[in-house]
Short mmCIF file of C-alpha atoms and ligand atoms in Angstrom, two decimals:
data_model
loop_
_atom_site.label_atom_id
_atom_site.label_comp_id
_atom_site.label_asym_id
_atom_site.label_seq_id
_atom_site.Cartn_x
_atom_site.Cartn_y
_atom_site.Cartn_z
CA MET A 1 30.84 -4.66 -13.02
CA PRO A 2 30.12 -0.91 -13.05
CA VAL A 3 27.59 0.23 -10.49
CA PRO A 4 24.79 2.35 -12.05
CA ALA A 5 25.10 5.99 -11.08
CA PRO A 6 22.51 7.07 -8.52
CA ILE A 7 19.75 9.18 -10.03
CA ALA A 8 18.54 12.27 -8.17
CA PRO A 9 14.81 12.32 -7.35
CA THR A 10 12.53 14.40 -9.57
CA HIS A 11 11.10 15.94 -6.38
CA PRO A 12 14.21 16.64 -4.27
CA ASP A 13 13.71 16.16 -0.52
CA ARG A 14 10.18 14.90 -1.00
CA VAL A 15 8.95 12.35 1.54
CA ALA A 16 6.26 9.79 0.68
CA GLY A 17 4.17 8.04 3.33
CA ILE A 18 2.67 4.83 1.93
CA ASP A 19 -0.19 2.71 3.15
CA LEU A 20 -0.15 -0.58 1.25
CA GLY A 21 -3.55 -2.16 0.89
CA LEU A 22 -5.69 -4.77 -0.67
CA THR A 23 -8.35 -2.84 -2.57
CA ASP A 24 -6.01 -0.08 -3.61
CA LEU A 25 -2.46 -1.25 -4.07
CA ALA A 26 -1.11 1.83 -2.37
CA THR A 27 -2.30 5.09 -0.83
CA ILE A 28 0.38 7.78 -0.70
CA ALA A 29 0.68 11.11 1.12
CA TYR A 30 3.55 13.38 0.02
CA SER A 31 5.35 16.08 1.99
CA ASP A 32 4.56 18.61 -0.78
CA GLY A 33 0.90 18.32 0.17
CA THR A 34 -0.24 16.06 -2.68
CA ARG A 35 -1.69 12.60 -2.31
CA GLU A 36 -2.90 9.71 -4.44
CA LYS A 37 -4.40 6.25 -4.47
CA ILE A 38 -3.02 3.69 -6.84
CA ALA A 39 -5.49 0.98 -7.75
CA ALA A 40 -4.50 -2.53 -8.67
CA PRO A 41 -4.77 -2.90 -12.47
CA LYS A 42 -7.98 -4.39 -13.88
CA HIS A 43 -6.30 -7.48 -15.27
CA TYR A 44 -4.85 -8.22 -11.85
CA ARG A 45 -8.23 -7.96 -10.17
CA ALA A 46 -9.72 -10.20 -12.89
CA ALA A 47 -7.00 -12.77 -12.22
CA GLU A 48 -7.74 -12.59 -8.49
CA ARG A 49 -11.42 -13.27 -9.06
CA LYS A 50 -10.58 -16.19 -11.32
CA LEU A 51 -8.30 -17.57 -8.62
CA ALA A 52 -11.02 -17.25 -5.98
CA ARG A 53 -13.48 -19.14 -8.19
CA ALA A 54 -10.99 -21.92 -8.87
CA GLN A 55 -10.17 -22.22 -5.17
CA LYS A 56 -13.85 -22.52 -4.32
CA LYS A 57 -14.29 -25.29 -6.88
CA LEU A 58 -11.29 -27.11 -5.50
CA SER A 59 -12.60 -26.92 -1.95
CA ARG A 60 -15.81 -28.62 -3.09
CA ALA A 61 -14.15 -31.39 -5.08
CA GLN A 62 -14.16 -34.86 -3.58
CA ARG A 63 -10.95 -35.81 -1.81
CA GLY A 64 -8.77 -38.26 -3.71
CA SER A 65 -10.71 -37.80 -6.94
CA LYS A 66 -9.08 -37.26 -10.32
CA ASN A 67 -11.10 -34.08 -10.71
CA ARG A 68 -9.64 -32.71 -7.47
CA GLU A 69 -6.11 -33.30 -8.73
CA LYS A 70 -6.94 -31.53 -11.99
CA LEU A 71 -8.39 -28.58 -10.08
CA ARG A 72 -5.37 -28.44 -7.78
CA VAL A 73 -3.05 -28.03 -10.78
CA GLU A 74 -5.37 -25.38 -12.20
CA VAL A 75 -5.36 -23.40 -8.95
CA ALA A 76 -1.56 -23.55 -8.77
CA ARG A 77 -1.34 -22.26 -12.34
CA ILE A 78 -3.69 -19.30 -11.76
CA HIS A 79 -2.00 -18.59 -8.43
CA ALA A 80 1.42 -18.29 -10.09
CA ARG A 81 0.06 -16.06 -12.83
CA THR A 82 -1.69 -13.78 -10.35
CA ALA A 83 1.43 -13.51 -8.21
CA ASN A 84 3.45 -12.55 -11.32
CA LEU A 85 1.00 -9.83 -12.26
CA ARG A 86 1.15 -8.39 -8.76
CA ARG A 87 4.93 -8.49 -8.79
CA ASP A 88 5.14 -6.64 -12.12
CA HIS A 89 2.82 -3.97 -10.84
CA ALA A 90 4.73 -3.63 -7.57
CA ARG A 91 8.02 -3.22 -9.49
CA GLN A 92 6.58 -0.38 -11.54
CA LEU A 93 5.43 1.32 -8.37
CA ILE A 94 8.83 0.87 -6.71
CA SER A 95 10.60 2.38 -9.74
CA ARG A 96 8.34 5.39 -9.64
CA LEU A 97 8.67 5.89 -5.89
CA ILE A 98 12.46 5.82 -6.17
CA ARG A 99 12.46 8.07 -9.23
CA GLU A 100 10.32 10.73 -7.58
CA ASN A 101 11.10 10.77 -3.85
CA GLN A 102 14.03 11.08 -1.48
CA THR A 103 12.45 9.32 1.48
CA ILE A 104 9.82 6.58 1.54
CA SER A 105 8.02 5.70 4.76
CA LEU A 106 5.92 2.58 5.31
CA GLU A 107 4.48 0.43 8.05
CA THR A 108 5.82 -2.86 9.34
CA LEU A 109 3.20 -5.55 9.14
CA ARG A 110 2.39 -7.76 12.08
CA VAL A 111 1.71 -11.34 11.11
CA SER A 112 -1.33 -11.56 13.38
CA ALA A 113 -2.87 -8.61 11.57
CA MET A 114 -2.18 -10.29 8.26
CA VAL A 115 -3.93 -13.48 9.34
CA ARG A 116 -6.92 -11.51 10.62
CA GLY A 117 -7.97 -10.38 7.21
CA ARG A 118 -6.68 -7.26 5.64
CA TYR A 119 -3.68 -9.04 4.19
CA GLY A 120 -5.27 -12.44 4.46
CA LYS A 121 -4.49 -13.53 0.94
CA SER A 122 -1.27 -15.41 0.52
CA ILE A 123 -0.34 -13.52 -2.64
CA THR A 124 -0.63 -10.25 -0.81
CA ASP A 125 1.43 -11.56 2.09
CA ALA A 126 4.21 -12.70 -0.19
CA GLY A 127 3.84 -9.54 -2.25
CA TRP A 128 4.29 -7.39 0.82
CA SER A 129 7.66 -8.74 1.93
CA GLN A 130 8.89 -8.83 -1.63
CA PHE A 131 7.81 -5.23 -2.13
CA VAL A 132 9.75 -4.07 0.93
CA THR A 133 12.86 -6.10 0.03
CA GLU A 134 12.96 -4.75 -3.52
CA LEU A 135 12.19 -1.20 -2.44
CA GLU A 136 15.03 -1.24 0.10
CA ALA A 137 17.50 -2.67 -2.43
CA LYS A 138 16.65 -0.03 -5.02
CA ALA A 139 16.72 2.73 -2.41
CA ALA A 140 20.24 1.68 -1.38
CA THR A 141 21.42 1.83 -5.00
CA HIS A 142 20.06 5.33 -5.55
CA GLY A 143 20.79 6.84 -2.16
CA ARG A 144 17.18 7.05 -1.00
CA THR A 145 16.00 6.51 2.55
CA VAL A 146 13.38 3.94 3.53
CA VAL A 147 11.76 4.52 6.91
CA ARG A 148 9.94 1.59 8.52
CA ALA A 149 7.45 2.40 11.25
CA ASP A 150 7.73 0.48 14.47
CA ARG A 151 5.63 -2.70 14.18
CA PHE A 152 3.27 -1.41 16.88
CA PHE A 153 2.85 2.03 15.32
CA PRO A 154 -0.96 2.43 14.98
CA SER A 155 -0.91 4.11 11.55
CA THR A 156 -4.55 3.33 10.82
CA ARG A 157 -5.95 4.07 14.31
CA LEU A 158 -4.17 7.36 14.98
CA CYS A 159 -5.96 10.53 13.91
CA ALA A 160 -3.46 12.48 11.76
CA ILE A 161 -4.99 15.77 12.90
CA CYS A 162 -5.18 15.49 16.71
CA ASN A 163 -3.06 12.36 17.35
CA THR A 164 -5.81 10.59 19.31
CA LYS A 165 -5.93 6.81 18.87
CA SER A 166 -9.60 6.83 17.91
CA GLY A 167 -9.61 5.01 14.57
CA PRO A 168 -11.35 1.72 13.80
CA SER A 169 -9.67 -1.59 14.47
CA SER A 170 -11.91 -3.25 11.91
CA THR A 171 -10.50 -3.47 8.42
CA ASP A 172 -13.86 -2.96 6.68
CA VAL A 173 -14.27 0.63 7.82
CA ARG A 174 -13.12 2.91 5.00
CA GLN A 175 -14.01 6.23 6.68
CA TRP A 176 -14.42 7.28 10.28
CA THR A 177 -14.99 10.29 12.47
CA CYS A 178 -12.47 11.03 15.20
CA THR A 179 -13.47 12.26 18.67
CA CYS A 180 -12.06 15.65 17.57
CA GLY A 181 -14.89 15.82 15.03
CA ILE A 182 -12.78 15.37 11.89
CA HIS A 183 -14.02 12.89 9.30
CA LEU A 184 -11.17 10.86 7.83
CA ASP A 185 -10.42 8.53 4.95
CA ARG A 186 -8.89 5.44 6.50
CA ASP A 187 -6.06 4.96 3.97
CA TYR A 188 -5.16 8.62 3.46
CA ASN A 189 -5.08 9.10 7.21
CA ALA A 190 -2.73 6.12 7.63
CA ALA A 191 -0.48 7.37 4.81
CA THR A 192 -0.35 10.82 6.43
CA ASN A 193 0.70 9.34 9.78
CA LEU A 194 3.49 7.42 8.05
CA LEU A 195 4.56 10.58 6.21
CA VAL A 196 4.72 12.65 9.41
CA LEU A 197 6.69 9.88 11.09
CA ALA A 198 9.44 10.13 8.48
CA LEU A 199 9.70 13.92 8.36
CA ALA A 200 12.77 15.51 9.90
CA PRO A 201 11.87 17.66 12.97
CA GLY A 202 12.24 20.91 11.02
CA LYS A 203 9.99 19.59 8.29
CA VAL A 204 7.23 18.64 10.71
CA GLU A 205 7.25 22.21 11.96
CA ARG A 206 7.07 23.49 8.41
CA LEU A 207 4.12 21.24 7.66
CA ASN A 208 2.43 22.51 10.83
CA ALA A 209 3.32 26.12 9.99
CA CYS A 210 1.63 25.73 6.62
CA GLY A 211 -1.47 25.17 8.65
CA ARG A 212 -3.79 22.35 9.49
CA ASP A 213 -5.10 22.52 5.95
CA ILE A 214 -2.33 20.41 4.50
CA ARG A 215 -2.82 17.67 7.05
CA LEU A 216 -6.56 17.81 6.63
CA ARG A 217 -6.23 17.45 2.89
CA LEU A 218 -3.65 14.68 3.12
CA ALA A 219 -5.72 12.70 5.58
CA GLY A 220 -8.71 12.86 3.27
CA ALA A 221 -10.66 15.06 5.64
CA VAL A 222 -11.93 17.32 2.89
CA SER A 223 -13.57 16.68 -0.47
CA ASN A 224 -11.77 14.65 -3.10
CA GLU A 225 -11.01 17.58 -5.39
CA ALA A 226 -8.41 18.77 -2.91
CA GLY A 227 -6.22 15.75 -3.55
CA THR A 228 -4.61 14.53 -6.71
CA ARG A 229 -5.61 11.22 -8.11
CA ARG A 230 -3.09 9.86 -10.53
CA ASN A 231 -2.82 6.33 -11.68
CA GLU A 232 0.33 6.19 -13.72
CA VAL A 233 1.23 2.67 -12.74
CA THR A 234 -1.23 0.93 -15.00
CA SER A 235 -0.28 -1.57 -17.59
ZN1 ZN B 301 -8.77 13.61 15.80
#
C-alpha cells in the first residue's frame, strides 16, 4: 500500500508547547509568540454533565434492584457516547497540530496526579493516552517531532519567567503570583514551560533575545489582548 506523502507544516520550524487540561481541552504556546486556549465543545460538556447526573443516580439506586441494573446500562451508554465525542475532538486537534507545527511538546502524566483530581475522570484518563498515541503515530507519518517532558518535569509549578518552582500544587488555582512578582495564568505558564523545553538551544536564545516580552505574553502574564484566542476545533 502506498504511504501518504508527508505534508510540510504551514508554519515551518514552529514549536508548540501544549498543556492538556480538563476545563480547556488544550492550552498552547507557540514559538512564534502566539498562544491559544482550545475549549472542549459545548456538546461534549453537555454530555459530561449528563453522565455525571446519571452516575449520581446510579450511586443512589438500591443494590440488586432492577432499577439499578437499568441505570447501570444507561451510564455505560452515556459513557461510551461521551468518550466518542472526546475522541473526535481530540483527532481534530491532532490533525491541526500536525498540519501547522514541526515540533509538538507535551507533559508526561503521572498516574498519582491523575488520581488526585485534575485528570480524575476516567474518560479524560483514557483520552490522554489515546491522544498521545495518535499524535505520535501521525507525527511519525509526517516527519514531525513529539517531545515528551520528563514525568517529573514541574510544568505547572515552574515560573516561565524566572524558573523558580513557586507555582501552586493545587489544581483549582487558575492564576498565581510568583515570588519574582509576575502574575501568571496557570495553563499558559505550563504551556510556555513545555515550549521552552522543546526549543533547540539556538532557538531558546532567540526567544530570550526577543526580550522577556514574548515569554511574559506566552505565560499569560499580561492582559488577554496580547494573546490570540482561536477556537477552530469546534464541531
Ligand atoms: Zn517567577
